[in-house]
CSV table of C-alpha atoms in Angstrom, one decimal:
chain,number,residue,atom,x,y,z
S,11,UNK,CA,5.9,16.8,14.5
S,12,UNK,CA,5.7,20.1,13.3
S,13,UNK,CA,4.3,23.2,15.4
S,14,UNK,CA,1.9,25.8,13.9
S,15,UNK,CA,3.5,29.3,14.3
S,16,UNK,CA,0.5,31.1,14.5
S,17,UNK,CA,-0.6,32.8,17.5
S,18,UNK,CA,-4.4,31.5,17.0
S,19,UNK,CA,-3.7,28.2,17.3
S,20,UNK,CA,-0.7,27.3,19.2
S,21,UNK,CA,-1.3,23.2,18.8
S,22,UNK,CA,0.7,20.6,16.8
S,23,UNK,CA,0.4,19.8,13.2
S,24,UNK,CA,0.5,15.9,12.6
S,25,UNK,CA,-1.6,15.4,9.6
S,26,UNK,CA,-2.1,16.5,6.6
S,27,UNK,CA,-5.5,16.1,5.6
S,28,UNK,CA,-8.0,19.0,7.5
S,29,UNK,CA,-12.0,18.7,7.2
S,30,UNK,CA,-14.2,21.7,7.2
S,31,UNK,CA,-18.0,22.1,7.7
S,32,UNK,CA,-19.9,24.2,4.9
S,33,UNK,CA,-19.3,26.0,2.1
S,34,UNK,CA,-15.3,26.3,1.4
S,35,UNK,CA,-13.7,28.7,-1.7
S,36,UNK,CA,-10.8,26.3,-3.2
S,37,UNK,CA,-9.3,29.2,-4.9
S,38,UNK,CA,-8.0,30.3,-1.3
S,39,UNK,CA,-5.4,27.5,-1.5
S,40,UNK,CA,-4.8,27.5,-5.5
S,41,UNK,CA,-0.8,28.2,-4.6
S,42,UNK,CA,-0.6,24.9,-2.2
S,43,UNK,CA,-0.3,21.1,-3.9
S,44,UNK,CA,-4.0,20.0,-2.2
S,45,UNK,CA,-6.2,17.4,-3.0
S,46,UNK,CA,-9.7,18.7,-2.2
S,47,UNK,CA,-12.7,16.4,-1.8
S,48,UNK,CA,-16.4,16.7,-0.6
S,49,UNK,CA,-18.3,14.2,0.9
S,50,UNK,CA,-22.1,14.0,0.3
S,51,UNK,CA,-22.7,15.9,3.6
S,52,UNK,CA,-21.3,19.0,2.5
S,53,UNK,CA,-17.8,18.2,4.7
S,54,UNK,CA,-14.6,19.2,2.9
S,55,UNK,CA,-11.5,17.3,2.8
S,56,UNK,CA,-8.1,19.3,2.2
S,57,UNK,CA,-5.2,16.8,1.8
S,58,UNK,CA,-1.6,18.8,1.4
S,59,UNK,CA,1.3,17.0,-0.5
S,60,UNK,CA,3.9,17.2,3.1
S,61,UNK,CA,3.9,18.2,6.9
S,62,UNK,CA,5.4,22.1,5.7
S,63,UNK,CA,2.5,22.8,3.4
S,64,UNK,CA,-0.5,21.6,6.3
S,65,UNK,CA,1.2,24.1,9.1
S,66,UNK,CA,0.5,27.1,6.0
S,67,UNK,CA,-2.6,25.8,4.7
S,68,UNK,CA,-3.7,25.3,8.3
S,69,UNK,CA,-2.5,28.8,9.4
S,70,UNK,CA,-4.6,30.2,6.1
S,71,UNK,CA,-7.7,28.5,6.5
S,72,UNK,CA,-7.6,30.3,10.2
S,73,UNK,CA,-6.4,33.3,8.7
S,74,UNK,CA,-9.9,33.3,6.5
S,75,UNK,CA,-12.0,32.0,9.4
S,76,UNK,CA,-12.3,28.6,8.7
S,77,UNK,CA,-12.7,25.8,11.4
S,78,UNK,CA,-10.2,23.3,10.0
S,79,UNK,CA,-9.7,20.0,11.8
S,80,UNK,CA,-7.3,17.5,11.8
S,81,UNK,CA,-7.9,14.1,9.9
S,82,UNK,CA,-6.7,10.8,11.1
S,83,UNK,CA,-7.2,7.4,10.3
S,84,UNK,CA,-7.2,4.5,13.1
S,85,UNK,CA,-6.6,1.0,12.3
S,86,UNK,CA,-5.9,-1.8,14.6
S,87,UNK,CA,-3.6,-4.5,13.6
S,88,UNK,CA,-2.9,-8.1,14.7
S,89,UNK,CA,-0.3,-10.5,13.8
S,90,UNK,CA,-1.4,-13.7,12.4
S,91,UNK,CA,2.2,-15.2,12.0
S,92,UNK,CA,4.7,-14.1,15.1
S,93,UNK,CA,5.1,-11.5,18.0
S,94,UNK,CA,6.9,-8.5,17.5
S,95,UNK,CA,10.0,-7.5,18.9
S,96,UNK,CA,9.7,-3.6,19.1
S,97,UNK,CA,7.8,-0.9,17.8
S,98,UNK,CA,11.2,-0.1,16.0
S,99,UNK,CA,10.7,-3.0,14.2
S,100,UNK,CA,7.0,-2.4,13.8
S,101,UNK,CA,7.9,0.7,12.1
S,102,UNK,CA,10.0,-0.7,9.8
S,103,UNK,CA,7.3,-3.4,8.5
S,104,UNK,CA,4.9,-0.4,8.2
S,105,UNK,CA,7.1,1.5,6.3
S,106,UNK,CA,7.8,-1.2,4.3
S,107,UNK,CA,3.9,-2.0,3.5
S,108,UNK,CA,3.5,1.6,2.7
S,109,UNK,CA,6.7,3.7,1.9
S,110,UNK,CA,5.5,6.9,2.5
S,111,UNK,CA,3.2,6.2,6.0
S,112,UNK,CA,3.4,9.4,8.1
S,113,UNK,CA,2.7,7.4,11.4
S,114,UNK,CA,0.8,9.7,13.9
S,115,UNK,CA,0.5,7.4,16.5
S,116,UNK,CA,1.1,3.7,17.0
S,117,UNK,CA,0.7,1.1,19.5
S,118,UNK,CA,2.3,-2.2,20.2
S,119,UNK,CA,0.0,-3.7,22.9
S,120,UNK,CA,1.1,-6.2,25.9
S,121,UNK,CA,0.8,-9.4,24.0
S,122,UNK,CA,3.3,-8.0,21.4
S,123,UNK,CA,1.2,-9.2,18.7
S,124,UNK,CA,-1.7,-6.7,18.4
S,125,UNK,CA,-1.7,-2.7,18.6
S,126,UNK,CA,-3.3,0.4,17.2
S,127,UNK,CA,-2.0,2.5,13.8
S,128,UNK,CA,-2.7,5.8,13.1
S,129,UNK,CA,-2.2,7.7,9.7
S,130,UNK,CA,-3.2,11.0,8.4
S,131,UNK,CA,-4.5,10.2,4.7
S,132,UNK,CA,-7.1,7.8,3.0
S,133,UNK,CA,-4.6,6.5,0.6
S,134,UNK,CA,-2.2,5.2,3.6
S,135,UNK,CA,-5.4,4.0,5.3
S,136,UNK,CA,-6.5,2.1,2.1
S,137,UNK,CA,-2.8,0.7,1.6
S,138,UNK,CA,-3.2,-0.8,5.2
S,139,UNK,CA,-6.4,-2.5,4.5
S,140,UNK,CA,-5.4,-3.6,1.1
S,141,UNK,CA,-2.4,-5.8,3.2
S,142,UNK,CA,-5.3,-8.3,4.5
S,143,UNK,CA,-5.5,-9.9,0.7
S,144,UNK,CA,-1.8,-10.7,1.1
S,145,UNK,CA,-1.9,-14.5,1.9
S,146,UNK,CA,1.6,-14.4,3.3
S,147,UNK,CA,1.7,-10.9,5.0
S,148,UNK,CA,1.9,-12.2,8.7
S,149,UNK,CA,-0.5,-9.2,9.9
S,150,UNK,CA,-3.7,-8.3,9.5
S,151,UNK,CA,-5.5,-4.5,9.6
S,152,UNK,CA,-9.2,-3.6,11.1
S,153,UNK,CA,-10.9,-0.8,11.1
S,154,UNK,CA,-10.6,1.3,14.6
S,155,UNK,CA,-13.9,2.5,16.1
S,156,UNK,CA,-13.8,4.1,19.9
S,157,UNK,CA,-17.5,3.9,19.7
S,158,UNK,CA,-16.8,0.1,20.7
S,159,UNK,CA,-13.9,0.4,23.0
S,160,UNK,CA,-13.4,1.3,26.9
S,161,UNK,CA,-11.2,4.1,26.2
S,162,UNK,CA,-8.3,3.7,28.8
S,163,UNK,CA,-7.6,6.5,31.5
């Protein structure tokens, strides 16, 4: 995990895709590799290429009085062959379904066969769901809402 250098926000960097409310000038960040999008509701989506370039772009967008959040993506997952042994070797099969996962948080769960995933981009989110139309994957992906779920204390 990366830290953000700048005195105005002293809090980590884990993902690299930010969302801002409003009007946005994508010229600001013409010297970063972004992927900028823009839902129907007027929110932005910044994507940056790696970890390095969100703590500058991040530290920018600040700079030029923009609000930029953090983006994640929450998935649960469930095992429909075996248990798992670890969350080492949860890691590994998540790596191995999509190669270049930046895993912000994840959670194997008591019965060792069903936990929580979190990414940082739409494309890793989308490569998760996709693994459901595997016949022989041995784990299945859901979307993660906390609108549902007793949030533990």
């Amino acid at each position: 995990m990366l830290l953000n250098n700048n005195k105005m926000t002293e809090h980590p960097i884990n993902s690299k895709t930010f969302s801002i409310n409003g009007e946005f000038d994508s010229a600001l960040l013409s010297d970063y590799n972004v992927d900028i999008n823009v839902s129907e509701g007027g929110r932005v989506f910044i994507e940056c290429a790696n970890l390095e370039d969100a703590v500058n772009v991040n530290a920018l967008l600040i700079e030029n009085e923009y609000k930029p959040r953090n983006v994640s993506y929450s998935l649960f997952y469930k095992s429909t062959a075996d248990n798992f042994d670890s969350e080492d070797n949860l890691r590994d099969l998540f790596t191995t379904i999509c190669p270049h996962v930046n895993i912000i948080y994840m959670r194997l769960n008591n019965d060792s066969a069903s936990g929580k995933l979190v990414v940082d981009t739409m494309a890793d989110y989308q490569c998760f769901k996709a693994q459901n139309d595997v016949e022989e994957g041995g784990i299945q992906f859901f979307h993660f809402s906390t609108k549902n779920s007793n949030r533990r204390r």
